[in-house]
């Protein structure tokens, strides 16, 4: 292990360990003890930032998402000549490709023509000449001709700037004496590196908070592992404030990493569960769910699949409408679930942002807190149009009342659809016309327009007090009784739960080792992909023949490298052996599949997080027919770690 | 935007007080210690951004006491358990918050101010208030706010944590040292109250009209809805007496500088000023006079330092601020009297004060923002002015506010003259009703209550300018018929029995029995304990007792009271005597009605009653003139014995003395006969008033 750094801290904060409270307390303490220091606090969402800012009110603290921080911090450099040059250097190829539009993409063509209309010419030099400064465009895509950086590129390009100009990097460490980063496990390694490089060798204290087990996005790519090794990890949060003793012991056993063993709080020690954590094996999942829900109506059901979850919520139409949208399909930045379960503050979808914002107002309307509705209109100037809501006179006030009545009457009527709601909004010009135009002209939204508004209310209600969820649902939710429905999925999301159980029966699993293996292994795979210049999944018969030698060498070197690795032995070895018996493209693709490892790893994390959401009563529901391999050792494992088998 | 009502709870002596505000100006009148200053200080805390916040003295003393008494034993036992610090704090916090305990007070009621702001539905622009809409009723043109000063539990815990050691030492000392226990307990209780107050914080909310549906808002947003300013006329000049001469002049420049064209006007001044200064070679003069010699010294020092300290040079620059302060220091407000100019300080404080207030008002007028509430409070504008000036000036102020539609004003006053200038409906009277409780009396409400009675309205209209201020500032009122009564009462009040009364503001109101009844509404409205001393005034031709007993009285007030209490609008003397026998004191509401009774020897006036008591005969008994002359000489009393006839009664004597009543009363007082002549009905009534 490398020497640990004196100023970098990795605070492991497992589910229920009071991470938010801890960060708040540390920030407040910092302010009190070092009133002249500047403090930077990077949160994962705007909501988390708001939540933190509510209690922390000091001029010397910046609280915000990485995007809001970089945007404000980098802004002053964005019109600098050297930075612009760096921009051209980094994006030259991409800009040229777009100008060429060799794929004859209609969309690009239209945008190219638009540029030509405006500047009469479109070539790299013209683009270069016209860009006076670059900026963050707050969208998922770069606006290359105008110097607009997307979400991802704001970060990657900032990283580039920091790498090229260490003096800018130095500015972070000279301005901030304390840096806190929340949810490090889902933070891009570029971001981690920006701060790490900046504080290295200085007195600035860098704190990373989070929990590997709760990694839900693939933002982090494993390229910061070496640096993590140097972090001081002695400040782990070892008290669980959420669950009863039985559950905490179980969680420790699942984590299987003694430095992270938690003890529960005295308050929770006083409580006890209605029953010992249990495994229920059934041949009829849905009847069993109904039975359990009947015996404890307050049970939170954790599904693997969103379809089941949303159908349980009563919002299946809404889910299906978004699930079939191209913009939220597999591989895109956001999924339908992200869009449907994100508070309107952070919601990336314009339609859902508008709708959820309105649904939140329904309560204020019903409780006659009209002032709050006006305040919401006011604070979302980009969504709502002043013509509709602005009040100057008594008659404006009356007019607004009539409008609100019309809008919120729609929510009272179960038969009304989103489309009817939009019509009312449009008629009263309450929504900004450009915003509305954007929502309505998006053809992909068409399906969603037919969804009844009642489904929106159901989802929002559910989000406030979830009774069902998926296993990788929003972090932090917890419930007295949790029912975890074990299931497999071979497409997004990739979860091999029963394979995990099978492996668990045979191996002692810990997250640290498993992760290490996973990152080492995919490193080899990407190495191979780089060598052959294509993705393994895209291998065809002829391309396989062409690269056969390289592939075979890689496969034997992997076999060699992971010879004694139990994870590799269990998950991969058989397929590698099969390949060696009879090499061929299908077998190669089969054994070099990343998902076979990822599926088991994500099952492990999901299982841990799912269990951690139970405050008292935990039930795991297993489908008899899906159990893999010999169940006896699995049974022993479950019993050993604290489950009772029913 | 105008403040309609301010409803105050649990603030100092304002246990539950609702103040209705006039659109233009509300005059808050009250004697000393009636709560005027408290009220203005509350306004300062609520509406002003810069003034200090509320503190521990602002809680009701009674509530503080209640709370500290109930919490003390809990805190005591927590501190003496010997548990670790964290546990003690947790235990105490738990107890403080356990509001479930039925009668014990775990929390003091918060200081709460409910404010209703009204707007004119046809004119006012309500954009800044739109965020706080809670009522959509078409006729509702109000916004509702609640300002609160209440305990923040987190803060309480923290403050307790900080002061833990302090408490602990006290408690340890207390358990060891039993002699001083009482005092130590008192100190700890005071510390507890302070702890409580230090853990309170102010919050602002808006709500529906019932003040039930409440939503929190930013304190700064709340304050931004009010453009508030106040001046304490009395204090400002006292405090800054050293520089008083400049106050007016400085203010004048400040006001002028807010005019739009001010900048243009002085734009070129800096350059124009610097030129002659340069021409006059002043810079050089300064350099030669001081710097050159200084330089030598500096050089010397510099050498000993072994370094170079740098040269001092002079640079002259005239900035706009410099011009501004130049103008301030050269502008002198002067008073022109005939051909003479008098400086500011040549005039009395009152005069300066008057101009100062005017200038402040003008300054404020320039900051009027029609989108928010513009609220200007003048505390006791009468300070340093003589009555006539008070009258003229308050007239001016009231006209000013009436004219300036954009400003809503409050005047607080304890001046009779200011009260006289205001109209009845603009007055709010503050009175201390018990040592720890103040009340307001809304005279617009009073006026509305008598609105249907034209006669009474006319009466108040006239009476208002005469006696009214005396009444509203009074602790007690004595109403009497004539000067002789007044002389007598004033004399009696000197005796020890009435010591308590002498320490209070007793108002003497002269009114005849025919009109005294008209005072009843206002006295009862204000709840002032009053005595109405009047005369039985039965038919003076009744020559024997039988006639007396069946005769009625011409005293309207007595008849009216009888109508109320006895349901008899025209009682005979017999009825009245019986009434008095049954209840020696006739008290209706807070008014005690005093007149001659059976024990007063059938007298019908004060003088009759006095003579009758002194000589032990009835007013009707006839005696030889000779006897009367003897008695008169012996007692050195001055009364007139009629020339005609050989004999006469007290009645005839008093009748003949009617022009010399004052002499008579002088003679009673100067010959120390008051004790033996004082009629019982007066003494009893005054004792009742004192109690």
JSON list of N, CA and C in Angstrom, two decimals, chain B residues 564-588:
[
{"chain": "B", "resi": 564, "resn": "UNK", "atom": "N", "xyz": [-81.00, 53.16, 34.72]},
{"chain": "B", "resi": 564, "resn": "UNK", "atom": "CA", "xyz": [-80.22, 51.96, 34.41]},
{"chain": "B", "resi": 564, "resn": "UNK", "atom": "C", "xyz": [-80.31, 50.94, 35.54]},
{"chain": "B", "resi": 565, "resn": "UNK", "atom": "N", "xyz": [-80.10, 51.41, 36.77]},
{"chain": "B", "resi": 565, "resn": "UNK", "atom": "CA", "xyz": [-79.97, 50.45, 37.87]},
{"chain": "B", "resi": 565, "resn": "UNK", "atom": "C", "xyz": [-81.35, 50.07, 38.44]},
{"chain": "B", "resi": 566, "resn": "UNK", "atom": "N", "xyz": [-82.19, 51.09, 38.63]},
{"chain": "B", "resi": 566, "resn": "UNK", "atom": "CA", "xyz": [-83.48, 50.82, 39.29]},
{"chain": "B", "resi": 566, "resn": "UNK", "atom": "C", "xyz": [-84.62, 50.67, 38.30]},
{"chain": "B", "resi": 567, "resn": "UNK", "atom": "N", "xyz": [-84.31, 50.90, 37.06]},
{"chain": "B", "resi": 567, "resn": "UNK", "atom": "CA", "xyz": [-85.35, 50.86, 36.04]},
{"chain": "B", "resi": 567, "resn": "UNK", "atom": "C", "xyz": [-86.42, 51.92, 36.32]},
{"chain": "B", "resi": 568, "resn": "UNK", "atom": "N", "xyz": [-86.00, 53.04, 36.90]},
{"chain": "B", "resi": 568, "resn": "UNK", "atom": "CA", "xyz": [-86.92, 54.09, 37.28]},
{"chain": "B", "resi": 568, "resn": "UNK", "atom": "C", "xyz": [-86.37, 55.43, 36.80]},
{"chain": "B", "resi": 569, "resn": "UNK", "atom": "N", "xyz": [-86.91, 55.95, 35.71]},
{"chain": "B", "resi": 569, "resn": "UNK", "atom": "CA", "xyz": [-86.34, 57.15, 35.12]},
{"chain": "B", "resi": 569, "resn": "UNK", "atom": "C", "xyz": [-86.65, 58.43, 35.91]},
{"chain": "B", "resi": 570, "resn": "UNK", "atom": "N", "xyz": [-87.62, 58.39, 36.83]},
{"chain": "B", "resi": 570, "resn": "UNK", "atom": "CA", "xyz": [-87.95, 59.60, 37.60]},
{"chain": "B", "resi": 570, "resn": "UNK", "atom": "C", "xyz": [-88.12, 59.26, 39.07]},
{"chain": "B", "resi": 571, "resn": "UNK", "atom": "N", "xyz": [-87.04, 58.92, 39.72]},
{"chain": "B", "resi": 571, "resn": "UNK", "atom": "CA", "xyz": [-87.15, 58.47, 41.12]},
{"chain": "B", "resi": 571, "resn": "UNK", "atom": "C", "xyz": [-87.47, 59.62, 42.07]},
{"chain": "B", "resi": 572, "resn": "UNK", "atom": "N", "xyz": [-88.19, 59.32, 43.11]},
{"chain": "B", "resi": 572, "resn": "UNK", "atom": "CA", "xyz": [-88.41, 60.33, 44.16]},
{"chain": "B", "resi": 572, "resn": "UNK", "atom": "C", "xyz": [-87.20, 60.30, 45.09]},
{"chain": "B", "resi": 573, "resn": "UNK", "atom": "N", "xyz": [-87.11, 61.33, 45.93]},
{"chain": "B", "resi": 573, "resn": "UNK", "atom": "CA", "xyz": [-85.99, 61.38, 46.87]},
{"chain": "B", "resi": 573, "resn": "UNK", "atom": "C", "xyz": [-86.02, 60.16, 47.79]},
{"chain": "B", "resi": 574, "resn": "UNK", "atom": "N", "xyz": [-87.24, 59.76, 48.17]},
{"chain": "B", "resi": 574, "resn": "UNK", "atom": "CA", "xyz": [-87.37, 58.57, 49.02]},
{"chain": "B", "resi": 574, "resn": "UNK", "atom": "C", "xyz": [-86.70, 57.37, 48.37]},
{"chain": "B", "resi": 575, "resn": "UNK", "atom": "N", "xyz": [-87.00, 57.21, 47.07]},
{"chain": "B", "resi": 575, "resn": "UNK", "atom": "CA", "xyz": [-86.42, 56.09, 46.33]},
{"chain": "B", "resi": 575, "resn": "UNK", "atom": "C", "xyz": [-84.90, 56.20, 46.33]},
{"chain": "B", "resi": 576, "resn": "UNK", "atom": "N", "xyz": [-84.41, 57.42, 46.09]},
{"chain": "B", "resi": 576, "resn": "UNK", "atom": "CA", "xyz": [-82.97, 57.61, 46.03]},
{"chain": "B", "resi": 576, "resn": "UNK", "atom": "C", "xyz": [-82.32, 57.34, 47.39]},
{"chain": "B", "resi": 577, "resn": "UNK", "atom": "N", "xyz": [-82.98, 57.81, 48.46]},
{"chain": "B", "resi": 577, "resn": "UNK", "atom": "CA", "xyz": [-82.46, 57.54, 49.81]},
{"chain": "B", "resi": 577, "resn": "UNK", "atom": "C", "xyz": [-82.36, 56.04, 50.07]},
{"chain": "B", "resi": 578, "resn": "UNK", "atom": "N", "xyz": [-83.46, 55.38, 49.73]},
{"chain": "B", "resi": 578, "resn": "UNK", "atom": "CA", "xyz": [-83.47, 53.92, 49.97]},
{"chain": "B", "resi": 578, "resn": "UNK", "atom": "C", "xyz": [-82.34, 53.23, 49.21]},
{"chain": "B", "resi": 579, "resn": "UNK", "atom": "N", "xyz": [-82.15, 53.73, 47.98]},
{"chain": "B", "resi": 579, "resn": "UNK", "atom": "CA", "xyz": [-81.11, 53.18, 47.12]},
{"chain": "B", "resi": 579, "resn": "UNK", "atom": "C", "xyz": [-79.74, 53.32, 47.79]},
{"chain": "B", "resi": 580, "resn": "UNK", "atom": "N", "xyz": [-79.49, 54.51, 48.28]},
{"chain": "B", "resi": 580, "resn": "UNK", "atom": "CA", "xyz": [-78.21, 54.77, 48.93]},
{"chain": "B", "resi": 580, "resn": "UNK", "atom": "C", "xyz": [-78.05, 54.01, 50.24]},
{"chain": "B", "resi": 581, "resn": "UNK", "atom": "N", "xyz": [-79.18, 53.81, 50.95]},
{"chain": "B", "resi": 581, "resn": "UNK", "atom": "CA", "xyz": [-79.10, 53.05, 52.20]},
{"chain": "B", "resi": 581, "resn": "UNK", "atom": "C", "xyz": [-78.69, 51.62, 51.92]},
{"chain": "B", "resi": 582, "resn": "UNK", "atom": "N", "xyz": [-79.29, 51.10, 50.84]},
{"chain": "B", "resi": 582, "resn": "UNK", "atom": "CA", "xyz": [-79.04, 49.70, 50.50]},
{"chain": "B", "resi": 582, "resn": "UNK", "atom": "C", "xyz": [-77.59, 49.50, 50.04]},
{"chain": "B", "resi": 583, "resn": "UNK", "atom": "N", "xyz": [-77.14, 50.42, 49.18]},
{"chain": "B", "resi": 583, "resn": "UNK", "atom": "CA", "xyz": [-75.75, 50.33, 48.72]},
{"chain": "B", "resi": 583, "resn": "UNK", "atom": "C", "xyz": [-75.14, 51.71, 48.82]},
{"chain": "B", "resi": 584, "resn": "UNK", "atom": "N", "xyz": [-74.37, 51.89, 49.88]},
{"chain": "B", "resi": 584, "resn": "UNK", "atom": "CA", "xyz": [-73.85, 53.24, 50.16]},
{"chain": "B", "resi": 584, "resn": "UNK", "atom": "C", "xyz": [-73.09, 53.82, 48.98]},
{"chain": "B", "resi": 585, "resn": "UNK", "atom": "N", "xyz": [-72.47, 52.96, 48.18]},
{"chain": "B", "resi": 585, "resn": "UNK", "atom": "CA", "xyz": [-71.75, 53.47, 47.01]},
{"chain": "B", "resi": 585, "resn": "UNK", "atom": "C", "xyz": [-72.50, 53.04, 45.76]},
{"chain": "B", "resi": 586, "resn": "UNK", "atom": "N", "xyz": [-72.87, 54.03, 44.95]},
{"chain": "B", "resi": 586, "resn": "UNK", "atom": "CA", "xyz": [-73.56, 53.67, 43.72]},
{"chain": "B", "resi": 586, "resn": "UNK", "atom": "C", "xyz": [-72.54, 53.62, 42.59]},
{"chain": "B", "resi": 587, "resn": "UNK", "atom": "N", "xyz": [-72.24, 52.39, 42.19]},
{"chain": "B", "resi": 587, "resn": "UNK", "atom": "CA", "xyz": [-71.20, 52.25, 41.17]},
{"chain": "B", "resi": 587, "resn": "UNK", "atom": "C", "xyz": [-71.78, 51.60, 39.92]},
{"chain": "B", "resi": 588, "resn": "UNK", "atom": "N", "xyz": [-71.60, 52.31, 38.82]},
{"chain": "B", "resi": 588, "resn": "UNK", "atom": "CA", "xyz": [-72.05, 51.75, 37.55]},
{"chain": "B", "resi": 588, "resn": "UNK", "atom": "C", "xyz": [-70.82, 51.63, 36.65]}
]
